Structures are given as C-alpha cells and as structure tokens.
Coordinates of C-alpha atoms in Angstrom, one line a residue:
M1 CA 0.0 0.0 0.0
T2 CA 2.9 2.3 0.3
D3 CA 3.4 3.2 -3.3
T4 CA 0.2 3.5 -5.1
A5 CA -2.7 3.5 -2.7
P6 CA -2.4 7.3 -2.1
D7 CA -2.4 7.7 -6.1
T8 CA -5.9 6.1 -6.5
P9 CA -8.1 8.6 -8.4
V10 CA -11.1 9.9 -6.6
T11 CA -13.5 8.3 -9.1
A12 CA -12.4 4.9 -8.1
E13 CA -15.0 4.7 -5.3
P14 CA -18.2 3.1 -6.5
T15 CA -21.3 4.5 -4.8
A16 CA -22.9 1.1 -4.6
P17 CA -21.8 -2.5 -5.0
P18 CA -21.9 -3.8 -8.6
S19 CA -24.6 -6.3 -9.4
P20 CA -23.7 -9.8 -10.4
G21 CA -24.8 -9.0 -14.0
D22 CA -22.4 -6.1 -14.1
A23 CA -19.6 -8.2 -12.7
G24 CA -20.1 -10.7 -15.5
G25 CA -20.4 -7.9 -18.0
V26 CA -16.8 -6.8 -17.7
L27 CA -15.7 -10.3 -18.7
R28 CA -18.0 -10.7 -21.7
A29 CA -16.3 -10.9 -25.1
P30 CA -16.2 -7.2 -25.9
Y31 CA -14.4 -6.3 -22.6
R32 CA -12.7 -9.6 -21.6
A33 CA -9.2 -8.9 -22.9
L34 CA -9.2 -5.3 -21.8
S35 CA -10.6 -6.1 -18.3
I36 CA -8.1 -8.9 -17.6
G37 CA -5.2 -6.7 -19.0
I38 CA -5.8 -3.6 -17.0
V39 CA -6.8 -5.4 -13.8
S40 CA -3.5 -7.4 -14.1
V41 CA -1.6 -4.1 -14.4
V42 CA -3.2 -2.9 -11.2
L43 CA -2.4 -6.3 -9.6
L44 CA 1.3 -6.0 -10.5
I45 CA 1.5 -2.5 -9.2
A46 CA -0.1 -3.5 -6.0
F47 CA 2.3 -6.5 -5.6
E48 CA 5.2 -4.2 -6.3
A49 CA 4.0 -1.8 -3.6
T50 CA 3.8 -4.5 -1.0
A51 CA 7.0 -6.2 -2.1
V52 CA 9.1 -3.1 -2.0
G53 CA 8.3 -2.5 1.6
T54 CA 9.5 -6.0 2.5
A55 CA 12.8 -5.8 0.6
M56 CA 13.6 -2.2 1.3
P57 CA 15.3 -2.7 4.8
V58 CA 17.7 -5.2 3.3
A59 CA 18.4 -3.1 0.2
A60 CA 19.1 0.1 2.3
R61 CA 21.4 -1.8 4.6
E62 CA 23.4 -3.5 1.8
L63 CA 23.8 -0.2 -0.1
D64 CA 24.9 1.6 3.1
G65 CA 21.9 3.9 2.8
V66 CA 19.8 3.5 5.9
S67 CA 20.1 7.2 6.6
L68 CA 18.4 7.8 3.2
Y69 CA 15.7 5.2 3.8
A70 CA 12.8 7.6 3.8
F71 CA 14.0 9.2 0.5
A72 CA 13.6 5.9 -1.2
F73 CA 9.9 6.1 -0.6
S74 CA 9.3 9.8 -0.9
G75 CA 11.3 10.0 -4.2
Y76 CA 8.6 7.8 -5.8
F77 CA 5.8 10.1 -4.6
T78 CA 7.6 13.3 -5.7
T79 CA 7.8 12.4 -9.3
S80 CA 4.4 10.8 -9.4
L81 CA 2.9 14.2 -8.6
F82 CA 4.1 15.6 -11.9
G83 CA 3.3 12.3 -13.7
M84 CA -0.4 12.5 -12.7
V85 CA -0.9 16.0 -13.9
F86 CA 1.0 15.5 -17.2
S87 CA -0.8 12.2 -17.8
G88 CA -4.2 13.7 -17.5
Q89 CA -3.4 16.4 -20.1
W90 CA -1.7 13.9 -22.4
A91 CA -4.7 11.6 -22.3
D92 CA -7.1 14.5 -23.0
R93 CA -5.1 15.5 -26.1
S94 CA -4.6 12.1 -27.7
G95 CA -6.2 9.4 -25.6
P96 CA -4.8 7.2 -22.8
L97 CA -2.8 4.7 -24.9
G98 CA 0.3 7.0 -25.0
P99 CA 0.7 7.8 -21.4
L100 CA -0.2 4.2 -20.4
A101 CA 2.5 2.7 -22.6
A102 CA 5.1 5.3 -21.6
G103 CA 4.2 5.0 -17.9
I104 CA 4.5 1.2 -17.8
S105 CA 7.8 1.4 -19.7
M106 CA 9.2 4.0 -17.2
F107 CA 7.8 2.0 -14.2
A108 CA 9.7 -1.1 -15.5
A109 CA 12.9 0.9 -16.2
G110 CA 12.8 2.3 -12.7
L111 CA 12.5 -1.1 -11.2
L112 CA 15.5 -2.3 -13.2
L113 CA 17.5 0.8 -12.3
S114 CA 16.9 0.2 -8.6
G115 CA 17.4 -3.5 -8.8
T116 CA 20.9 -3.1 -10.4
A117 CA 22.0 0.0 -8.3
G118 CA 25.4 -0.1 -6.6
V119 CA 24.8 2.9 -4.4
M120 CA 21.8 4.2 -2.6
W121 CA 21.5 7.4 -4.7
M122 CA 21.2 5.3 -7.8
F123 CA 18.6 3.2 -6.0
I124 CA 16.6 6.4 -5.2
A125 CA 16.9 7.6 -8.8
G126 CA 15.3 4.4 -9.9
R127 CA 12.5 4.9 -7.5
A128 CA 12.0 8.4 -8.9
V129 CA 11.8 7.0 -12.5
Q130 CA 9.4 4.4 -11.2
G131 CA 7.2 7.1 -9.6
L132 CA 7.0 9.1 -12.8
G133 CA 5.8 6.0 -14.6
G134 CA 3.3 5.2 -11.8
G135 CA 1.8 8.6 -12.0
L136 CA 1.3 8.3 -15.8
V137 CA -0.2 4.8 -15.5
I138 CA -2.7 5.4 -12.7
V139 CA -4.4 8.4 -14.4
A140 CA -4.3 6.8 -17.8
L141 CA -6.0 3.6 -16.5
Y142 CA -9.0 5.6 -15.2
V143 CA -9.3 7.5 -18.5
V144 CA -9.4 4.0 -20.2
V145 CA -12.3 3.1 -17.9
S146 CA -14.2 6.3 -18.6
R147 CA -14.0 5.8 -22.3
A148 CA -14.1 2.0 -22.8
Y149 CA -16.8 1.0 -20.4
P150 CA -20.5 2.1 -20.3
E151 CA -21.5 3.8 -17.1
R152 CA -23.4 0.7 -15.7
L153 CA -20.2 -1.4 -15.9
R154 CA -17.8 1.1 -14.3
P155 CA -18.6 0.1 -10.7
A156 CA -17.7 -3.5 -11.5
I157 CA -14.3 -2.7 -13.0
M158 CA -13.6 -0.2 -10.2
A159 CA -14.4 -2.9 -7.7
A160 CA -12.0 -5.2 -9.5
F161 CA -9.3 -2.6 -9.1
A162 CA -9.9 -2.4 -5.4
A163 CA -10.0 -6.2 -5.0
S164 CA -6.6 -6.3 -6.8
W165 CA -5.0 -4.9 -3.7
V166 CA -6.2 -7.5 -1.3
V167 CA -4.3 -10.6 -2.5
P168 CA -0.9 -8.8 -3.0
S169 CA -1.3 -7.3 0.5
V170 CA -1.5 -10.8 1.9
V171 CA 0.9 -12.8 -0.2
G172 CA 3.2 -10.0 -1.4
P173 CA 5.3 -9.8 1.8
L174 CA 5.6 -13.6 1.9
I175 CA 6.8 -13.9 -1.7
A176 CA 9.1 -10.8 -1.5
G177 CA 10.5 -12.0 1.8
T178 CA 11.2 -15.5 0.5
V179 CA 12.9 -14.1 -2.6
T180 CA 14.9 -11.6 -0.6
E181 CA 16.2 -14.3 1.8
H182 CA 17.0 -16.9 -0.8
L183 CA 17.8 -15.0 -4.0
G184 CA 18.5 -11.5 -2.8
W185 CA 16.6 -8.3 -2.6
R186 CA 17.5 -7.3 -6.2
W187 CA 15.3 -10.0 -7.7
V188 CA 12.3 -8.4 -6.1
F189 CA 12.9 -5.4 -8.4
V190 CA 14.3 -6.9 -11.6
G191 CA 11.8 -9.8 -11.7
I192 CA 8.6 -7.7 -11.9
P193 CA 9.2 -6.0 -15.3
V194 CA 9.1 -9.5 -16.9
L195 CA 5.6 -10.0 -15.5
V196 CA 4.4 -6.8 -17.1
V197 CA 4.7 -8.2 -20.7
A198 CA 1.6 -10.5 -20.5
P199 CA -0.9 -7.8 -19.3
L200 CA 0.4 -5.4 -21.9
A201 CA -0.1 -7.9 -24.6
L202 CA -3.7 -8.2 -23.6
A203 CA -4.5 -4.6 -22.8
L204 CA -2.8 -2.5 -25.4
P205 CA -4.6 -3.9 -28.5
A206 CA -7.9 -3.6 -26.7
I207 CA -7.2 0.0 -25.6
R208 CA -6.2 0.9 -29.2
R209 CA -9.6 -0.4 -30.4
T210 CA -11.8 1.1 -27.7
A211 CA -10.1 4.1 -26.1
S212 CA -7.3 5.5 -28.2
G213 CA -7.2 8.9 -29.8
P214 CA -9.0 12.1 -28.8
L215 CA -12.7 12.0 -27.9
D216 CA -13.6 14.1 -30.9
P217 CA -11.2 13.5 -33.8
Q218 CA -12.7 16.5 -35.7
A219 CA -12.2 18.9 -32.8
P220 CA -9.1 21.1 -32.5
V221 CA -6.3 19.5 -30.5
V222 CA -6.6 20.6 -26.9
P223 CA -3.4 22.5 -25.9
F224 CA -1.5 21.6 -22.8
D225 CA -2.3 23.8 -19.8
R226 CA 1.2 25.1 -19.4
R227 CA 0.3 26.9 -16.1
R228 CA -0.8 23.7 -14.4
I229 CA 2.2 21.8 -15.8
R230 CA 4.5 24.5 -14.4
L231 CA 2.8 24.3 -11.0
A232 CA 3.0 20.5 -11.0
L233 CA 6.7 20.8 -11.8
G234 CA 7.1 23.4 -9.1
I235 CA 5.6 21.0 -6.6
S236 CA 7.9 18.2 -7.6
L237 CA 11.0 20.4 -7.6
G238 CA 10.1 22.1 -4.3
A239 CA 9.4 18.8 -2.6
A240 CA 12.7 17.3 -3.9
L241 CA 14.7 20.2 -2.5
L242 CA 13.0 19.9 0.9
Q243 CA 13.7 16.2 0.9
Y244 CA 17.3 16.8 0.1
A245 CA 17.6 19.4 2.9
A246 CA 15.9 17.0 5.4
Q247 CA 18.3 14.2 4.6
D248 CA 21.5 16.3 4.5
L249 CA 21.5 17.7 8.1
H250 CA 24.1 20.5 7.8
W251 CA 23.7 24.2 8.1
L252 CA 24.2 24.6 4.4
S253 CA 21.0 22.6 3.9
V254 CA 19.1 25.8 4.8
V255 CA 19.7 27.0 1.2
P256 CA 17.9 24.1 -0.6
A257 CA 15.2 24.1 2.1
V258 CA 14.4 27.8 1.6
A259 CA 14.6 27.4 -2.2
G260 CA 12.3 24.4 -2.0
A261 CA 9.7 26.3 0.1
V262 CA 9.8 29.3 -2.3
V263 CA 9.0 27.1 -5.2
L264 CA 6.6 24.8 -3.5
V265 CA 4.3 27.1 -1.6
P266 CA 3.0 29.1 -4.6
A267 CA 2.5 25.9 -6.6
V268 CA 0.5 24.3 -3.9
L269 CA -1.7 27.4 -3.4
G270 CA -2.3 27.4 -7.1
L271 CA -3.5 23.8 -7.3
L272 CA -5.4 23.2 -4.0
P273 CA -8.8 24.7 -3.1
R274 CA -8.6 28.1 -1.3
G275 CA -8.6 27.6 2.5
T276 CA -7.2 24.1 2.4
Y277 CA -4.3 24.7 4.9
R278 CA -6.5 26.6 7.3
A279 CA -9.0 23.7 7.3
A280 CA -11.9 25.8 5.9
R281 CA -15.2 24.0 6.2
G282 CA -16.4 21.7 3.5
L283 CA -14.3 20.9 0.4
P284 CA -10.9 22.4 1.6
S285 CA -11.1 20.2 4.8
V286 CA -11.9 17.1 2.7
V287 CA -8.8 17.7 0.6
L288 CA -6.7 18.5 3.7
L289 CA -7.9 15.4 5.6
R290 CA -6.9 13.1 2.6
G291 CA -3.3 14.4 2.8
I292 CA -3.1 14.1 6.6
A293 CA -4.5 10.6 6.6
A294 CA -2.3 9.3 3.8
G295 CA 0.9 11.1 4.8
S296 CA 0.9 10.2 8.5
F297 CA 0.0 6.6 7.9
I298 CA 2.3 5.8 5.0
A299 CA 5.3 7.7 6.6
A300 CA 4.8 5.5 9.7
E301 CA 4.2 2.3 7.7
S302 CA 7.4 2.8 5.7
F303 CA 9.5 2.3 8.9
V304 CA 7.7 -0.7 10.4
P305 CA 9.6 -3.4 8.5
L306 CA 12.9 -1.7 9.1
M307 CA 12.1 -1.5 12.8
L308 CA 11.2 -5.1 13.1
V309 CA 14.2 -6.3 11.1
T310 CA 16.8 -4.2 12.9
Q311 CA 15.4 -4.0 16.4
R312 CA 13.7 -7.3 16.9
G313 CA 15.7 -9.5 14.5
L314 CA 12.8 -10.6 12.4
S315 CA 13.5 -11.9 8.9
P316 CA 12.3 -9.7 6.0
T317 CA 9.5 -12.2 5.4
L318 CA 8.1 -12.0 8.9
A319 CA 8.5 -8.3 9.0
G320 CA 6.6 -7.9 5.8
L321 CA 3.9 -10.2 7.0
S322 CA 3.3 -8.0 10.0
L323 CA 1.5 -5.6 7.6
A324 CA -0.2 -8.3 5.5
V325 CA -3.5 -8.3 7.5
G326 CA -3.9 -4.6 6.6
G327 CA -5.0 -5.3 3.0
A328 CA -8.1 -7.2 4.2
T329 CA -9.0 -4.8 7.0
W330 CA -8.5 -1.8 4.6
A331 CA -11.0 -3.4 2.2
L332 CA -13.4 -4.1 5.1
G333 CA -13.2 -0.4 6.2
S334 CA -14.0 0.7 2.7
Y335 CA -16.9 -1.7 2.6
V336 CA -18.3 -0.4 5.9
Q337 CA -18.3 3.2 4.7
S338 CA -20.2 2.2 1.6
R339 CA -23.3 0.9 3.4
P340 CA -26.3 3.2 2.9
R341 CA -27.2 3.2 6.6
V342 CA -23.9 4.8 7.7
E343 CA -24.3 7.8 5.2
P344 CA -25.8 10.1 7.8
Y345 CA -22.8 9.4 10.1
R346 CA -20.0 9.7 7.5
A347 CA -18.2 12.6 9.2
R348 CA -18.3 10.8 12.6
L349 CA -17.1 7.6 10.9
M350 CA -14.1 9.5 9.5
V351 CA -13.2 11.0 12.9
T352 CA -13.3 7.5 14.3
G353 CA -11.1 6.2 11.5
M354 CA -8.5 8.9 12.2
I355 CA -8.5 8.0 15.9
L356 CA -7.8 4.3 14.9
V357 CA -5.0 5.4 12.7
A358 CA -3.4 7.5 15.5
A359 CA -3.8 4.6 17.9
S360 CA -2.2 2.1 15.6
I361 CA 0.8 4.4 14.9
L362 CA 1.2 5.0 18.7
A363 CA 1.1 1.2 19.3
A364 CA 3.7 0.3 16.7
P365 CA 6.9 1.4 18.6
T366 CA 5.9 -0.4 21.7
V367 CA 7.7 -3.4 20.2
L368 CA 11.0 -1.6 20.8
V369 CA 10.5 -3.0 24.4
E370 CA 11.7 -6.6 24.3
A371 CA 8.8 -7.7 26.6
V372 CA 6.2 -6.7 24.0
P373 CA 5.4 -9.4 21.5
V374 CA 5.9 -8.5 17.9
W375 CA 2.4 -9.6 16.9
V376 CA 1.2 -6.4 18.6
V377 CA 2.3 -4.5 15.4
A378 CA 0.2 -6.8 13.2
V379 CA -2.9 -6.3 15.3
A380 CA -2.4 -2.6 15.6
W381 CA -1.8 -2.2 11.9
G382 CA -4.9 -4.2 11.1
F383 CA -7.0 -1.6 13.1
G384 CA -5.1 1.3 11.5
C385 CA -5.8 0.0 8.0
F386 CA -9.5 -0.5 8.9
G387 CA -9.6 3.2 9.8
M388 CA -7.8 4.2 6.6
G389 CA -10.2 2.2 4.6
M390 CA -13.1 4.2 6.0
V391 CA -11.3 7.6 5.7
I392 CA -9.8 7.3 2.3
A393 CA -12.9 6.0 0.7
S394 CA -15.1 8.6 2.4
T395 CA -12.9 11.5 1.2
S396 CA -13.5 10.3 -2.3
V397 CA -17.2 10.2 -1.8
L398 CA -17.4 13.6 -0.1
L399 CA -15.3 15.3 -2.7
L400 CA -17.7 14.2 -5.5
K401 CA -20.6 15.2 -3.4
L402 CA -19.2 18.7 -2.7
S403 CA -17.9 19.3 -6.3
P404 CA -20.1 20.9 -9.0
P405 CA -19.7 18.8 -12.2
K406 CA -17.6 21.4 -13.9
D407 CA -15.1 21.4 -11.1
A408 CA -15.0 17.6 -10.4
G409 CA -11.8 17.1 -12.5
A410 CA -9.8 19.9 -10.9
N411 CA -11.0 19.0 -7.4
S412 CA -10.1 15.3 -8.0
A413 CA -6.6 16.4 -9.1
A414 CA -6.3 18.5 -5.9
L415 CA -7.2 15.5 -3.8
Q416 CA -4.4 13.5 -5.4
I417 CA -1.9 16.3 -5.0
S418 CA -2.7 16.6 -1.3
D419 CA -2.3 12.9 -1.0
G420 CA 1.0 12.6 -2.7
L421 CA 2.5 15.9 -1.4
S422 CA 1.7 15.0 2.2
N423 CA 3.4 11.6 1.7
V424 CA 6.5 13.4 0.4
L425 CA 6.7 16.0 3.1
L426 CA 5.9 13.8 6.1
L427 CA 8.3 11.1 4.8
A428 CA 11.0 13.8 4.5
A429 CA 10.3 15.0 8.0
G430 CA 10.3 11.5 9.5
G431 CA 13.5 10.7 7.6
A432 CA 15.2 13.8 9.0
A433 CA 14.2 13.0 12.5
F434 CA 15.3 9.3 12.0
A435 CA 18.7 10.4 10.7
A436 CA 19.2 13.1 13.3
L437 CA 18.8 10.5 16.2
G438 CA 21.3 8.0 14.7
G439 CA 19.0 6.1 12.4
G440 CA 21.7 6.1 9.7
T441 CA 23.7 3.6 11.7
V442 CA 20.7 1.3 12.5
G443 CA 21.5 -2.2 11.2
A444 CA 24.9 -1.1 10.0
G445 CA 26.3 -4.5 10.7
H446 CA 26.4 -5.4 14.4
G447 CA 26.6 -9.1 14.0
A448 CA 26.2 -11.4 11.0
D449 CA 22.6 -10.3 10.3
G450 CA 23.3 -6.6 10.9
V451 CA 20.7 -6.4 13.6
T452 CA 21.2 -3.9 16.4
G453 CA 18.9 -2.4 19.1
S454 CA 21.0 0.6 19.9
H455 CA 18.9 3.3 18.3
P456 CA 15.2 2.9 19.4
A457 CA 14.9 6.7 19.8
A458 CA 15.3 7.1 16.0
F459 CA 12.1 5.1 15.4
V460 CA 10.2 6.8 18.3
A461 CA 11.0 10.1 16.6
V462 CA 9.2 8.9 13.5
F463 CA 6.1 7.3 15.0
L464 CA 5.1 9.8 17.7
P465 CA 4.9 12.9 15.5
M466 CA 3.0 10.9 12.9
A467 CA 0.5 9.9 15.5
A468 CA 0.1 13.5 16.5
V469 CA -0.5 14.4 12.8
A470 CA -3.2 11.7 12.6
L471 CA -4.9 13.3 15.7
V472 CA -4.9 16.6 14.0
G473 CA -6.7 14.8 11.2
A474 CA -9.4 13.7 13.6
W475 CA -10.0 17.4 14.4
V476 CA -10.1 18.2 10.7
G477 CA -12.8 15.5 10.4
T478 CA -15.1 17.6 12.4
R479 CA -15.0 20.4 9.7
L480 CA -16.0 18.4 6.7
R481 CA -19.6 19.6 6.6
E482 CA -20.2 23.0 5.0
R483 CA -21.8 25.5 7.3
T484 CA -25.4 26.0 6.5
P485 CA -27.6 29.1 7.2
A486 CA -29.2 27.3 10.1
D487 CA -25.7 26.6 11.6
T488 CA -24.8 30.3 11.3
E489 CA -28.1 31.4 12.9
Q490 CA -27.6 28.9 15.8
A491 CA -24.1 30.1 16.3
S492 CA -25.2 33.7 16.5
R493 CA -27.7 32.8 19.3
T494 CA -25.1 30.9 21.3
P495 CA -23.8 33.1 24.2

C-alpha cells in the first residue's frame, strides 16, 4: 500500500456494490481482454508496492543507505505528482494509450535501475523514475475506464481494481521476503518487469480499439495547460529540494530548504482549493484530511519493516507479513463506509477512523520494548488499515458530493496532489528525525545479520509525530460539513 494507494483517483470509489450481472459484463467478449489486462496491471502495481516495503530494509542496509531510507519512498511520490498532472493532459489530447504505454515502460525501467543499483542514490533515482511512470499509469487507467466501459459497468471494473490490492497485501510480503532471503533483494525489483509483458499484450490492443485517440477527432487539438504543468513541476521540484535538505543535516541545507519552500508554496496554493491549509469547512477540509491521513499513515508504515528487522531481529518475510492483514481490513473499512445506513454518520465515521490510525501508529513502537510481542504490530496495523479504509474511501465520496460537475476534475486532481505531497513532506520530516537521532547507523552490521537495538529513539522520533498528525486529522474530520444558514443562525444565538 505504500506506493500507489495514495495515487488512486477519486473516481475509483463506487457508490454502490456492482450487481452480479455487471460483474459478468466486464468479462464478456467485448471487454474480456481489456478487463483482464488492466486489472492485471493494477495487480502487479499492488504487488510491487507491498513487495518493496519488505525488501527495502535489506536493500538500504546493503547499499549503506539506511540514513536515506525515507528518501527511497518519498522519491517515488515526488515524481508521481508531476506524472499524474501530465498524464491527465496527455490523455485529454490524444487518448490514454500513449501515457499508459510510456508509464509502464518507465515503471519497469525504474525497477531495473533500482534492482541493479550499486549505491543508494542510484537506487533512489530508480524509485523516482518508477514514480513518474506510476503517475502516468494510474491516471491513464482511469481514463481508459471512462472511455471504454459504459456507465453501468464502471462500478464493477472499479471494484475489481480495489480487489486487486487484497491478495498482494497478503501474499506479497511472503513472496518478497522469501525471494529476498533466498535469492537476494535485487530479484524483487528486476523480476517484476518481466511479468508486465503479458498484461500489456492483452490490454494495449484492446485499448487501441476502444479508447485511443481524442474523444472528438474532428475537434481542434486541446493544448497543454502550461500553467498547471508549471505548477506541478514546481511542486515536484520544491518537494525534492525539501527532501534533500531534510536528509543532509548540515547548516548549508538551509539553502535548498528555503529554495524548495519558495518554489513549493505558490505551486500548492495554485493547485489546491482556497482555504485548504487553514481547514476551511467543506471541500478544503476534505482535501486536507486526505493528505493528513495518507501522509501520516504511510510515513509510519514505511518504517515498520525496518524497525522489526533491525530492532527485533525478524526476517524480511516475517517483518513484511506483519503488515499483511492490513490489506483485508482496509477493504473491510472501505466496505463499511459504503453501506447506505452509515451515510448520515459519515463525518463521525471519519473521525473514528483517524483515531484508529493514530492509535495504531502509537502502538507500533511499543515493540521496541523486548517484553512486548511483535504480533502487537500486526494487530495494531490491522486496526489502522481499517480506519484508513473508512477515511480514504469517504474523502473520495465527499469530494464528489461537494464538487459541481464542472469542477470535479480539478478537485479530483487537488485530492491526489494533497495525498502525494503529504506523503513526500511527512516522509522527509520523518526521515530527517530518524537520521538526526542516529537512524543512519541502525542495522549497520552489528553481527552477522546486521541487527542492532542501539537506536530505538530514532524510530520513536518517526512514530510519535505521525500519531500527532493523525490526531490533527481527527479534528479536521469535524470540519467536513459545510456551514449552512441554520448553523450560522444557531451560532449567533449561542452566548
């Protein structure tokens, strides 16, 4: 869930479960190859996301890059921000086939670059290439759905996308851990591109038949919105500079930090709804909550396998499996929020979800105490993922509810930007705190397995602030409903 869950477009949340007839419809002859192809692509992306988290502690330790551990995750999100904006405009101009093919190619190239890296910075560069490809792919896939499937079949294919995350969440850590232990972590990266060939062979010809080219071939070609592309580039560049400053803890780092903020802040203000960062009621708070939830949870989750491997001596397989139950509970949380009877209580449900997220993050570092069994992390993360399933799905539902049709696209993009940008910034902040308290020497080779328990404070410095951010999200959850005239009148009467 660490790589692509925050990139799921807002339209991916069906408002009602698909009927059996619709589910069968996406596998009928006209749609079968396309459905199997694009769902397989999502399945592989989901598997990669869960596998990377399992292999990452071993890769970072072998490349002597534990101090840059957070950068390996946030580098992906940084470039995916630009990829999503560019992919949307590319698909509007000439259809989704181009950005989808280019994105999958870049995704595979990034995996190969990381898998063959000899130093940590080369590994991070591969993650950045992979993120750019992932941003292109995820937007293009949903454009394919909007063009190739009639409205009655879209909930079924969206449900298939969501279901594609459950199995990789359970078996991905086991497979990746086994490969890492017996063949080496590099095979987790270099093996996946080979698996992409079959889905592409199925999907690309079907996309060319059903969804390629502009919607109206007779209409003038839609120009790129250069302002939005510049703003997206500004967000990626600014976030990258801030990440660099956070990882290079010297006084000269103030220079890239200030430069990053100067570039980032205007770009963010230009792409997010007015009032987002002061938690204005309604839509701005929905967008803000999405970022708070995704950023705090994923920043914490990224350090869980590393903590279990280096502090408790678990194998990569067992460390990855500690997060496996989260895939199922995340899906359960998403299902719970979709029930019609909970609709009147949606805001309250989201506050509860954020409290569960905060509690799970707080519980995770308790395993730094030897007397606490490691299964506590698995249980805590299951509850946290249940809360995330309710919150993430509900932000998608509320955004569509609060968006006029003409603004749905721009607001959906804003939700994704808040999601990805929060991942980048909170991972950078967590990584800086981790490095400042000696995290760079964690697992540096004390013993044959490189396990050491000498720096538990470095992990505490990541988890406690992220739990505090999640609690702020619970407060933001109380501001999701727009103020009505009746509310204003009641407030004026209150002494």
